[in-house]
Short mmCIF file of C-alpha atoms and ligand atoms in Angstrom, two decimals:
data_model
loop_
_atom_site.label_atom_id
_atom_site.label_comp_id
_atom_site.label_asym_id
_atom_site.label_seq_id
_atom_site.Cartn_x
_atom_site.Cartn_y
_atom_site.Cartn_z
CA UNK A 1 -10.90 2.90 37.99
CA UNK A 2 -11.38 2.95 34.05
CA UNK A 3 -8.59 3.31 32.02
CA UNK A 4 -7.44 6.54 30.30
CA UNK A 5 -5.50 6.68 26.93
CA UNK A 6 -2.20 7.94 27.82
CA UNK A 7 -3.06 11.00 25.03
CA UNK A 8 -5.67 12.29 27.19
CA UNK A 9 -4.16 12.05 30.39
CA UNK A 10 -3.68 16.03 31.17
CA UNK A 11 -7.45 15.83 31.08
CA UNK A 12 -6.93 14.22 34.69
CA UNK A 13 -4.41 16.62 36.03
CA UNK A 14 -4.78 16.91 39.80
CA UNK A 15 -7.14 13.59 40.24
CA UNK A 16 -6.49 10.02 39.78
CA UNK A 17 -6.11 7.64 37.19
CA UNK A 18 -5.20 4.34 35.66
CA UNK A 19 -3.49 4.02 32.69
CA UNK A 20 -2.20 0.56 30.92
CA UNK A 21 0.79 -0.03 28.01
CA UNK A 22 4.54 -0.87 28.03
CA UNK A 23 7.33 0.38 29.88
CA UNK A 24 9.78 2.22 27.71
CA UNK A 25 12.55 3.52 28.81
CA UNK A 26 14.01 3.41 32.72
CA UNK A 27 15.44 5.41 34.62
CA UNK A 28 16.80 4.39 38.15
CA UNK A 29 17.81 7.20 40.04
CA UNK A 30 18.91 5.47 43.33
CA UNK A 31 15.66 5.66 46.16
CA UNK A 32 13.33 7.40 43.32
CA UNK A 33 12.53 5.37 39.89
CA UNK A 34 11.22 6.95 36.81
CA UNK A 35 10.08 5.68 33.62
CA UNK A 36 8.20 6.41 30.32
CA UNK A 37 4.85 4.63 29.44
CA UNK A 38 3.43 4.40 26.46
CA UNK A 39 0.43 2.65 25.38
CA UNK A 40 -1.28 2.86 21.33
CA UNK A 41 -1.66 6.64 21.62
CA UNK A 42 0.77 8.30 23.53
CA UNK A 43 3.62 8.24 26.11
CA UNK A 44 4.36 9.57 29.99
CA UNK A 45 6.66 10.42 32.27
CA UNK A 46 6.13 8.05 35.46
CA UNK A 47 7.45 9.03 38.73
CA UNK A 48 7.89 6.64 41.86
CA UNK A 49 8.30 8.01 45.10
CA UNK A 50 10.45 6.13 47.93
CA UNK A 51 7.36 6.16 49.88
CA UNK A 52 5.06 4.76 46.84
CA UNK A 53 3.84 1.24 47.81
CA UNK A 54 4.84 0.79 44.30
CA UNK A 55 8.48 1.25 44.85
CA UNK A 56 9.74 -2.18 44.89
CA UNK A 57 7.56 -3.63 42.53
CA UNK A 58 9.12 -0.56 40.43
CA UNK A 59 12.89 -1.61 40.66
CA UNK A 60 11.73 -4.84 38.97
CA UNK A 61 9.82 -3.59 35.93
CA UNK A 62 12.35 -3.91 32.87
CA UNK A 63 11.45 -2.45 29.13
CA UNK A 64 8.08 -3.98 27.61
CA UNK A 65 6.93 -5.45 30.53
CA UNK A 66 3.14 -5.24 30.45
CA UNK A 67 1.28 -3.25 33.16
CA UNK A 68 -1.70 -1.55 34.30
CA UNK A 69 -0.84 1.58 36.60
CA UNK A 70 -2.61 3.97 38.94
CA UNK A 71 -1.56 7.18 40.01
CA UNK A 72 -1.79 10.83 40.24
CA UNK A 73 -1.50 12.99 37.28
CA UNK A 74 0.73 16.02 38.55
CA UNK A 75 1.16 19.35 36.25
CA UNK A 76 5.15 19.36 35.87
CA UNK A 77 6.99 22.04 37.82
CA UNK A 78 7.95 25.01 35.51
CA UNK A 79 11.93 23.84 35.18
CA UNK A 80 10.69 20.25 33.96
CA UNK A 81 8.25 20.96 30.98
CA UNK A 82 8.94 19.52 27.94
CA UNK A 83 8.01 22.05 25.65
CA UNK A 84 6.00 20.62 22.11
CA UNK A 85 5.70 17.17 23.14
CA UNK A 86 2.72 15.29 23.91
CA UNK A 87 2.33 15.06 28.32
CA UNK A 88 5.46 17.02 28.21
CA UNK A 89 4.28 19.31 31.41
CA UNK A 90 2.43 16.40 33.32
CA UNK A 91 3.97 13.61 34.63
CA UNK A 92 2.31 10.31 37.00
CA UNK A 93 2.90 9.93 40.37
CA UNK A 94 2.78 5.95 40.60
CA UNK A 95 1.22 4.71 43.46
CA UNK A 96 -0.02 1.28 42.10
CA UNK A 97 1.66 -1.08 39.84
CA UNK A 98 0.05 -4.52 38.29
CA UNK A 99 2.35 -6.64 36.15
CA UNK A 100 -0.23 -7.98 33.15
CA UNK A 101 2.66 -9.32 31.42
CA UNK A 102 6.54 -9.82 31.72
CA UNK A 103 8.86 -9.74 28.56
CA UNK A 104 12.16 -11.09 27.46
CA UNK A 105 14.94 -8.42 26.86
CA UNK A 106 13.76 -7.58 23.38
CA UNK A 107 16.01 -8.29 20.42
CA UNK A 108 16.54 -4.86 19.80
CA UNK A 109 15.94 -1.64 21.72
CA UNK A 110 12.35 -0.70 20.64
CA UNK A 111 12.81 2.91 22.16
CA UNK A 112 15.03 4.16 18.89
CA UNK A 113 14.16 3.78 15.66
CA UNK A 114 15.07 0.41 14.66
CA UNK A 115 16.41 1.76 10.93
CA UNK A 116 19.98 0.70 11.42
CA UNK A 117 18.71 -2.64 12.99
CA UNK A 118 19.46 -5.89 10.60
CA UNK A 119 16.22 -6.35 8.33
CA UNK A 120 16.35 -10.24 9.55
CA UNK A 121 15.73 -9.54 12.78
CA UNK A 122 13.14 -6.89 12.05
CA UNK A 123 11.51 -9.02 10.07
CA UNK A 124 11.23 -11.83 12.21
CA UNK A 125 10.03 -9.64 14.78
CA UNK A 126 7.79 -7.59 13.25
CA UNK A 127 5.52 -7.24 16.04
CA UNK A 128 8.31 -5.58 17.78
CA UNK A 129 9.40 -3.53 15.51
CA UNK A 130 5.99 -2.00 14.72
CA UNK A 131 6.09 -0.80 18.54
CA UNK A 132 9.12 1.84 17.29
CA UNK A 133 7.46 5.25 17.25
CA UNK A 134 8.37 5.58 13.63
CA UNK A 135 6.81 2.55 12.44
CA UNK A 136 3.40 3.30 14.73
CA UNK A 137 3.53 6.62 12.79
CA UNK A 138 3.96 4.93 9.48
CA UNK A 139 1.17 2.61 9.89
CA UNK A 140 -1.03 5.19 11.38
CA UNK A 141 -0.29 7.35 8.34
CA UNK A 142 -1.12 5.11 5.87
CA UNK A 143 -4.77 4.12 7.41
CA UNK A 144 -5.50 8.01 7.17
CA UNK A 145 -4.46 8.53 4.20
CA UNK A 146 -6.61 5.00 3.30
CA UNK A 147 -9.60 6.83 4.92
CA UNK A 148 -8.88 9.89 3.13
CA UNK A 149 -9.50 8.26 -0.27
CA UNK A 150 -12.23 6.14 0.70
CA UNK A 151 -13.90 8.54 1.95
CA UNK A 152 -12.92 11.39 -1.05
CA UNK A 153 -14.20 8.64 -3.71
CA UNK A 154 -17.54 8.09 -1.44
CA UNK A 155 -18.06 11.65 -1.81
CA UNK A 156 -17.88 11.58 -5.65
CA UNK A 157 -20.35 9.04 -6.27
CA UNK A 158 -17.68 6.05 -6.19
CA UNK A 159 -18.96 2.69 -4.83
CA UNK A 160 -16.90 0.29 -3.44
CA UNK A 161 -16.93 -3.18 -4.62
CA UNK A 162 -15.08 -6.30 -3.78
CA UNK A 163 -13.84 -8.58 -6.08
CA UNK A 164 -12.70 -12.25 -5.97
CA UNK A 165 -9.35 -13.08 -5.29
CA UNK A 166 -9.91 -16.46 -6.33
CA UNK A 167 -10.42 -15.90 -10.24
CA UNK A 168 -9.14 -16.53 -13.45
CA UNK A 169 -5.69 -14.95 -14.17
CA UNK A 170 -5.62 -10.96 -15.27
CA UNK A 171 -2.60 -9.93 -17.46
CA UNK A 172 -0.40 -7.22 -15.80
CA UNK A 173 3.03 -8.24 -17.46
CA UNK A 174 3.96 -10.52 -14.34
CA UNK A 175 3.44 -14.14 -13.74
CA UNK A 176 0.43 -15.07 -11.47
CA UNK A 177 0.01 -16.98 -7.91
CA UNK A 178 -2.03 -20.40 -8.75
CA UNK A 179 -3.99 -21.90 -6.22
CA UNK A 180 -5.10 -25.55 -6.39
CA UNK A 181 -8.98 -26.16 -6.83
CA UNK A 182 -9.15 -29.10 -4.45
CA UNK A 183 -12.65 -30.17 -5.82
CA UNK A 184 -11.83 -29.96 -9.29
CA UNK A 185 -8.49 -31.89 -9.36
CA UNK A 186 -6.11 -30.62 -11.63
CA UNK A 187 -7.81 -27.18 -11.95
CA UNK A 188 -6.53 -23.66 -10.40
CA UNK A 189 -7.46 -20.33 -9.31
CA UNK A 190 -5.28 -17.29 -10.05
CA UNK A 191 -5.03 -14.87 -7.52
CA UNK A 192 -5.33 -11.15 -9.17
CA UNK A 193 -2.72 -9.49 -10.53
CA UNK A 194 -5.08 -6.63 -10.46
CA UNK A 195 -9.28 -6.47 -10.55
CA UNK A 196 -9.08 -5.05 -13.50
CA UNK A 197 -11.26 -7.27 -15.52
CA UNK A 198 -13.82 -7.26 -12.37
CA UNK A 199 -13.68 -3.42 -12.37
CA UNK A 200 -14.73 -2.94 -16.44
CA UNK A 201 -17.48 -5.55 -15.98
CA UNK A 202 -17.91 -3.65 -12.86
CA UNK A 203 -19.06 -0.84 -15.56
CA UNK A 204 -20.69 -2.62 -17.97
CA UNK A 205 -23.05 -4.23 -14.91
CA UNK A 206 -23.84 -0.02 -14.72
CA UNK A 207 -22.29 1.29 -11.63
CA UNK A 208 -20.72 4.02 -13.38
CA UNK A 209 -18.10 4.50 -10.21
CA UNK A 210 -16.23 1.56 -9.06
CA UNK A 211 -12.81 2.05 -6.36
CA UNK A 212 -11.76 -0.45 -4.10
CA UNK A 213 -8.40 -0.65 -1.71
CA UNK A 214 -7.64 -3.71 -3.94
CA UNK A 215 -4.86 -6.09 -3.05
CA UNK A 216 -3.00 -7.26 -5.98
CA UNK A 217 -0.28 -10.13 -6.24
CA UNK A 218 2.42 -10.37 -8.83
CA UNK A 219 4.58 -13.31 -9.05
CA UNK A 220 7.77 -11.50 -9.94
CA UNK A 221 11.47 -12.50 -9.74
CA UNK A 222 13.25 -9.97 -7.08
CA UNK A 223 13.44 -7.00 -8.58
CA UNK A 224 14.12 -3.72 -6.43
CA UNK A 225 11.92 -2.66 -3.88
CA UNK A 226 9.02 -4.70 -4.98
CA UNK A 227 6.50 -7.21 -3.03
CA UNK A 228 4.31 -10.01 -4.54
CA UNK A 229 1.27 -8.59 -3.11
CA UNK A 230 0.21 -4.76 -2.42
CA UNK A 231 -2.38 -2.20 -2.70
CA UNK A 232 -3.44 0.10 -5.18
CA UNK A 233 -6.46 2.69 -5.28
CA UNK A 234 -8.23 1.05 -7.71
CA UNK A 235 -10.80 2.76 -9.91
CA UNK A 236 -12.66 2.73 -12.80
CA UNK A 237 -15.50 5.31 -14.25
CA UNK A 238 -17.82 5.58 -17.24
CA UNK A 239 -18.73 7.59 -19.85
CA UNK A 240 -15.23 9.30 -19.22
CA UNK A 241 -12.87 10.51 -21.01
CA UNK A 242 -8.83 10.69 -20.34
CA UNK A 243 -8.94 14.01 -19.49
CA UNK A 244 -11.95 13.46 -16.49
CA UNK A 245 -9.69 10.63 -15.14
CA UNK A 246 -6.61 12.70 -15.05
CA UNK A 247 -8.70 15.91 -13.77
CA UNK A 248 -10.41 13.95 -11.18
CA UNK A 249 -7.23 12.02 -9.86
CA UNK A 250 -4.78 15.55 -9.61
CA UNK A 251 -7.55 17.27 -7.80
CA UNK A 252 -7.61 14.35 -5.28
CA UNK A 253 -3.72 14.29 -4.93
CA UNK A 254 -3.45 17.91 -4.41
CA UNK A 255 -6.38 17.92 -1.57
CA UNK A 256 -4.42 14.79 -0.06
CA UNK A 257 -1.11 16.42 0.40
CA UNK A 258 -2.98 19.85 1.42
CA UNK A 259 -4.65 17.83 3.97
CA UNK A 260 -3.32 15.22 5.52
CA UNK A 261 1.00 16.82 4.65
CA UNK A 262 0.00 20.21 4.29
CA UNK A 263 4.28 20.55 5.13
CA UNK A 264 5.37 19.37 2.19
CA UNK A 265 4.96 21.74 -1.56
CA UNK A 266 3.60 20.35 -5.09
CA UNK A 267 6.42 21.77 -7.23
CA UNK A 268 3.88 22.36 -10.45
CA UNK A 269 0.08 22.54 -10.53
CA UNK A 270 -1.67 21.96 -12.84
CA UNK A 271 0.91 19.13 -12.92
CA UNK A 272 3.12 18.87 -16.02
CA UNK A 273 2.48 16.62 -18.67
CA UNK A 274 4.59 14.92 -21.26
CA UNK A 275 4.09 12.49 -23.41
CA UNK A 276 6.01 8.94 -23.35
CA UNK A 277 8.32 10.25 -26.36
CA UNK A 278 8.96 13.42 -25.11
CA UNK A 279 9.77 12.12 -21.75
CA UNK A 280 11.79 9.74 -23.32
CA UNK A 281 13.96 11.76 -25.00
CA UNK A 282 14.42 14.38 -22.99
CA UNK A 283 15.01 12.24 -19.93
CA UNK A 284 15.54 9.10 -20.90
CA UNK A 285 13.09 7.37 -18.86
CA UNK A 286 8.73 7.32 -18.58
CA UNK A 287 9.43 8.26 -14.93
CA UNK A 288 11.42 11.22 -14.51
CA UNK A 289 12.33 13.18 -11.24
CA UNK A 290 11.54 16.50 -12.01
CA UNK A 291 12.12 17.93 -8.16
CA UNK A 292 14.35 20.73 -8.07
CA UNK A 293 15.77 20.26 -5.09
CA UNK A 294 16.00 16.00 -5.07
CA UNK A 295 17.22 16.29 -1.43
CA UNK A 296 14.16 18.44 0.06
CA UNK A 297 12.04 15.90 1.53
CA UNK A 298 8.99 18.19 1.41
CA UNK A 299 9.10 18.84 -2.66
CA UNK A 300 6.58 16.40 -4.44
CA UNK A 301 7.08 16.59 -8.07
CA UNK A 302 3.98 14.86 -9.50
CA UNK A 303 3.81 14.57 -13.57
CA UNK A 304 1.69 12.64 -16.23
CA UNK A 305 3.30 10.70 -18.92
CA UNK A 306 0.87 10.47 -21.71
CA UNK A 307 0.50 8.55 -24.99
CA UNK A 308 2.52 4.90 -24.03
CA UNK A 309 2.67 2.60 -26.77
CA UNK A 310 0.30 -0.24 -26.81
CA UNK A 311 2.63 -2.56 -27.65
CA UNK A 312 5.98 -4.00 -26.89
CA UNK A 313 8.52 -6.38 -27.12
CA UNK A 314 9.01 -8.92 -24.18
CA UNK A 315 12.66 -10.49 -23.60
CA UNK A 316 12.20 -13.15 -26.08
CA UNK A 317 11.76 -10.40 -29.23
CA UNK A 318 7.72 -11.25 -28.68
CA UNK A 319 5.07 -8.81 -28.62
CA UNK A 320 2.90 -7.89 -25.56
CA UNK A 321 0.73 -5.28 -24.25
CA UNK A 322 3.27 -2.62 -23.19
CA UNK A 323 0.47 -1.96 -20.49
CA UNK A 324 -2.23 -5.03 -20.64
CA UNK A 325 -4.63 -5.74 -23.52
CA UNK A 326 -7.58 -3.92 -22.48
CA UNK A 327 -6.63 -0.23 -23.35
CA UNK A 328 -8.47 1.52 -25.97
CA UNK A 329 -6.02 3.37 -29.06
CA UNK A 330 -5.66 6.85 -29.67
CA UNK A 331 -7.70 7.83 -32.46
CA UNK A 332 -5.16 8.94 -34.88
CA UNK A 333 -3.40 5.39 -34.53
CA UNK A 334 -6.89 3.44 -34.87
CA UNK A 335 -6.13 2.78 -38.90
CA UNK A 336 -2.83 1.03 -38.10
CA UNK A 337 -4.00 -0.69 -35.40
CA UNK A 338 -7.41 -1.85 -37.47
CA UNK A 339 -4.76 -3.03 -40.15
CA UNK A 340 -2.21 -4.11 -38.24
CA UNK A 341 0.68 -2.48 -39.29
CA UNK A 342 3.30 -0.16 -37.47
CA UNK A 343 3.02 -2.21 -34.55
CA UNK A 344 5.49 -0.70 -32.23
CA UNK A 345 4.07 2.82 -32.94
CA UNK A 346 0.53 2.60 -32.44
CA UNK A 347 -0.13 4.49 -28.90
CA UNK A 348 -2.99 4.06 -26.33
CA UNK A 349 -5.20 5.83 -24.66
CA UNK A 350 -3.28 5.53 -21.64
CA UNK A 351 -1.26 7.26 -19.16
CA UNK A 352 0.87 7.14 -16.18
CA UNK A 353 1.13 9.49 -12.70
CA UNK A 354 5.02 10.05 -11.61
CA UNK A 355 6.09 11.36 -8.35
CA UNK A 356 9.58 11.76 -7.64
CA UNK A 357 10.84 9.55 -10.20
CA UNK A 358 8.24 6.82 -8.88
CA UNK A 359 5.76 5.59 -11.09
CA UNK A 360 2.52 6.03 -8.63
CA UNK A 361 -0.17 4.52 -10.77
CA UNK A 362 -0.97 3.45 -14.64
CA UNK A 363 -4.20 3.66 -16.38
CA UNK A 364 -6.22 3.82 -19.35
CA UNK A 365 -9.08 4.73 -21.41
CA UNK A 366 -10.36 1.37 -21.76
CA UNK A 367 -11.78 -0.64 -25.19
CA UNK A 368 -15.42 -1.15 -24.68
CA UNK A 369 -15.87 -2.90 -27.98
CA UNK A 370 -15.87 -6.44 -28.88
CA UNK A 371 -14.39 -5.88 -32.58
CA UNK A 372 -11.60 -3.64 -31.40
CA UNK A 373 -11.13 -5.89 -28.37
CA UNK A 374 -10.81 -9.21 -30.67
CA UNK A 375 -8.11 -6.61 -32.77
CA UNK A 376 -5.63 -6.36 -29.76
CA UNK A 377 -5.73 -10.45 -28.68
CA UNK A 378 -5.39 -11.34 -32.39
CA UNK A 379 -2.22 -8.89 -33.27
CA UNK A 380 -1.03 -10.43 -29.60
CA UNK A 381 -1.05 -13.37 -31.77
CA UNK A 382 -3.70 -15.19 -29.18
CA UNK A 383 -5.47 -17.58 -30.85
CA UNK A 384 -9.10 -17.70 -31.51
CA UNK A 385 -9.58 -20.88 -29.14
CA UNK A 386 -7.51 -19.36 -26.37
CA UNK A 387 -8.83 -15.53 -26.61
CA UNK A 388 -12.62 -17.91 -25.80
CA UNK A 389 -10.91 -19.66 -22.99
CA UNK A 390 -9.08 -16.94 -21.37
CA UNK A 391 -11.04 -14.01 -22.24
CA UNK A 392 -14.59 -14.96 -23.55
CA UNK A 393 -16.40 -13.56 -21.32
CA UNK A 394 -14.81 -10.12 -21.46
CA UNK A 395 -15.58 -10.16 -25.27
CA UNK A 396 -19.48 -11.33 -24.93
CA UNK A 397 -19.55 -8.89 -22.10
CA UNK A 398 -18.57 -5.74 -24.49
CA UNK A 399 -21.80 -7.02 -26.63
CA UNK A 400 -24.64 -6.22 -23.99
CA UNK A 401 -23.96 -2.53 -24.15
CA UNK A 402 -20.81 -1.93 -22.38
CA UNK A 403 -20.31 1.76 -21.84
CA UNK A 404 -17.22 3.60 -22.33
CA UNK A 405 -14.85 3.66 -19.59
CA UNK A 406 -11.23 4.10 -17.88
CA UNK A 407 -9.96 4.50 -15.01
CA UNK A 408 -6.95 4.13 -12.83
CA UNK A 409 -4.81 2.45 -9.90
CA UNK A 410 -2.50 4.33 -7.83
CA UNK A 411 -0.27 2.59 -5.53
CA UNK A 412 -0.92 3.06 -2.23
CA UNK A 413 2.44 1.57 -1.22
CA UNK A 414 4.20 3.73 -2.59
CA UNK A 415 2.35 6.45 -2.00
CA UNK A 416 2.65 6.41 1.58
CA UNK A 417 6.13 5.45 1.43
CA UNK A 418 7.19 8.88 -0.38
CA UNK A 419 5.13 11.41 1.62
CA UNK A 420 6.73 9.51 4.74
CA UNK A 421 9.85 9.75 3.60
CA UNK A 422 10.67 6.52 4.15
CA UNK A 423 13.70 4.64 1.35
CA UNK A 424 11.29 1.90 1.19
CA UNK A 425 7.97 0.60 0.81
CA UNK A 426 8.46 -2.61 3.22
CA UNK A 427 8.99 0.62 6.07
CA UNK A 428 5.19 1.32 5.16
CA UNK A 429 3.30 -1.83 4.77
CA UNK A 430 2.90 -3.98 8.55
CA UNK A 431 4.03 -6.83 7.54
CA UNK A 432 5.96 -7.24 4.36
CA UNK A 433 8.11 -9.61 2.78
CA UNK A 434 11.67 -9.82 2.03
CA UNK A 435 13.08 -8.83 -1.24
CA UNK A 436 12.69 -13.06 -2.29
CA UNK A 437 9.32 -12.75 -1.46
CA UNK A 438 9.29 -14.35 1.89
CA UNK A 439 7.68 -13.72 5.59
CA UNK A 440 10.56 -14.22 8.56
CA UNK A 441 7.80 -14.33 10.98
CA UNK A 442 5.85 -16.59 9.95
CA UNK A 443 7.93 -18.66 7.50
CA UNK A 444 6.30 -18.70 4.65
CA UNK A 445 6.25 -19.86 2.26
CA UNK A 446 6.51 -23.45 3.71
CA UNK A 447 6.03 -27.12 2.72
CA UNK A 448 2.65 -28.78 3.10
CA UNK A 449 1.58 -31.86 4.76
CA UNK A 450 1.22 -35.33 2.89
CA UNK A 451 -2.18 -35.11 3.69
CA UNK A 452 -3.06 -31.98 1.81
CA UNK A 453 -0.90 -32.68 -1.13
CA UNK A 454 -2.72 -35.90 -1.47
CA UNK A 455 -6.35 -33.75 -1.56
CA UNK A 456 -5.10 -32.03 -3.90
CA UNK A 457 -4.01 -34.60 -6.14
CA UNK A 458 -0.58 -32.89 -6.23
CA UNK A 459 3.03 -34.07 -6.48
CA UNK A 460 6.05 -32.44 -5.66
CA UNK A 461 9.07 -33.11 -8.04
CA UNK A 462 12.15 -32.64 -5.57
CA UNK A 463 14.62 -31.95 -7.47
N1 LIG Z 1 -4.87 -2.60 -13.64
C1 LIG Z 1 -3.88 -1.62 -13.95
C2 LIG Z 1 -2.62 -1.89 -13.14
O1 LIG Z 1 -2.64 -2.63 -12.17
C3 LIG Z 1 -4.31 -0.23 -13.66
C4 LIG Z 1 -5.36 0.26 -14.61
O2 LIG Z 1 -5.18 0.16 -15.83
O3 LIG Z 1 -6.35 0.82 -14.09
O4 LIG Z 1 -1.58 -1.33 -13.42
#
């Protein structure tokens, strides 16, 4: 007999079927047993009979166990339906059982949500805990709402490109993963921070429309509830201006929530925008929470924070880019920042999307022009030998008729974890790190052989 997904089991009701998965919970109820099944899509009610030939093999089956079943799909008498939930009037009549697979007692009950379970040992046994309903959902969730922007940028003219992950560093304010270049000894690869170099030459080599589900990876010190590598919605567009980027990205939200959360309520549309000092001073922070009600989990406050300055000061009293070095300056700034004075007060065209007192995404209007490009490096204080080595190519690109262009990069993350509702983003991605950057599974990071160091021409100093 084929196999039928568990979801479409009432299909069969009053024939036959065979159905595989994992036993969930058990129920022995002295000569009868009864269990639920669930496979990837869906869970039933299974019923042995003392007369099943199944029935002994059915006092053995514990939680997890692996097995293929036939039976009889049986409509549910009246008393015994389970109103709203999926096969809640059918049940299976077992009359077959084939162990595919046996399993240890799990090391936590996989039937609740696993929430108050220690993070070590979800972690560790992260293929376990992404059995949990909640987790399946969460997953699940976050590929549609994937698919949803693929497929909304596909339908605006947006093509999606892949970039290298093996590149030359991009700077995003963190420190950047180095890989070894075996055949070049003593060279390295960064891994991105972001695409977004790849993205504006993405534009300048004329595709107008660039997006990709980009993975980015941040070498940062633990700090909250971040990860060294996630995903953003990465896009980029020419011949824009600030106000199409913005335009274009609130339409998509609102058609994302209406669509795939259509429960939960955008507070404000259009949404409200403030600039960086006005947000600042009247709350303090370039991410407020505007949500009336911060304990409804269905309100979604979305805002833009416009106008950020361009520059700021790290730790160590230095200037940086308060945002990275490639966005273009508001015109009525553009004097200052041509003569380099006022520094701190010179603002760019760029802007940021808040959600809940989340920061969802940060972009720009970008610079497209070599002169005003050479401007920002040189104020950084980058000099002329290292703006060549780091960034030459970015500046002789800009001369072949780079077009204007900005875009944006929402988080996907953190996207997913909000309309969830989940505290977290690690309760949203499959298989995350820990807050010190490190996978319990699989142990990583970890030390390499002798072999490969050797390759590499590398040395560890253990101290
Ligand atoms: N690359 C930027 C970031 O990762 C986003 C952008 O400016 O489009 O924050």
């Amino acid at each position: 007999m084929e196999r039928t997904f568990i979801k479409d089991l009432k299909s069969k009701t009053g024939s036959e079927a065979s159905i595989s998965g994992w036993v969930d919970v058990r129920r022995d109820q002295g000569k009868m047993v009864f269990f639920d099944f669930r496979d990837g899509f869906g869970k039933v009610q299974c019923v042995v009979l003392p007369n099943s030939p199944a029935i002994a093999l059915a006092k053995e089956i514990r939680p997890e166990w692996v097995l293929k079943i036939e039976g009889k799909v049986n409509a549910r008498p009246e008393k015994n339906i389970n109103a709203g939930i999926l096969n809640g009037d059918i049940e299976l009549e077992v009359l077959n059982i084939e162990v595919l697979n046996k399993s240890e007692t799990p090391p936590f009950e996989i039937n609740i949500d696993t929430m108050p379970v220690g993070e070590e040992a979800r972690m560790k046994y992260r293929y376990l805990d992404l059995r949990t309903e909640r987790m399946q959902k969460n997953i699940r969730m976050r590929d549609k709402v994937i698919t949803f922007f693929r497929e909304y940028m596909h339908k605006n003219d947006f093509v999606e490109i892949e970039t290298p992950m093996l590149m030359k560093g991009t700077p995003e304010g963190s420190r950047e993963y180095i890989v070894p270049a075996r055949l070049f000894p003593g060279h390295f690869y960064a891994l991105p921070q972001s695409p977004q170099q790849f993205k504006q030459l993405s534009m300048v080599a004329g595709f107008e429309r660039y997006f990709q589900i980009a993975r980015c990876m941040r070498d940062e010190d633990t700090r909250g509830d971040r990860q060294p590598e996630f995903t953003q919605l990465d896009f980029e567009m020419s011949f824009v201006k600030q106000e199409n980027v913005l335009a274009y990205t609130e339409k998509m939200f609102i058609e994302l929530v209406g669509t795939l959360y259509p429960e939960k309520k955008i507070s404000e549309t259009p949404f409200p925008r403030l600039t960086y000092k006005e947000a600042m001073e009247k709350y303090g922070t370039d991410k407020p929470d505007l949500r009336e009600d911060k304990n409804n989990p269905n309100e979604l406050a979305f805002a833009w924070i416009l106008d950020f300055p361009m520059f700021e000061k790290n730790d160590e009293g230095e200037i940086q880019a308060a945002h990275h070095p490639f966005c273009s300056i508001k015109p009525e700034d553009k004097e200052k920042f041509m003569k380099g004075e006022d520094l701190f007060n010179i603002r760019a065209n760029s802007y940021d999307l808040v959600l809940n007192g989340y920061e969802l995404s940060s972009g720009s209007i970008r610079i497209h022009e070599r002169t005003e490009q050479k401007q920002v490096f040189d104020l950084l204080g980058i000099s002329e030998e290292e703006q060549q080595r780091k960034f030459g190519h970015m500046l002789e690109a800009f001369t072949y008729g780079a077009p204007p262009h900005g875009g944006f990069a929402p988080g996907i993350d953190r996207i997913v974890m909000i309309l969830q509702n989940e505290p977290n983003i690690r309760e949203v991605i499959a298989f995350p790190k820990t807050g010190e950057g490190r996978d319990l599974m699989m142990n990583a990071p970890s030390e390499v052989s002798e072999k490969q160091l050797k390759e590499l021409g590398i040395k560890i100093d253990r101290k």
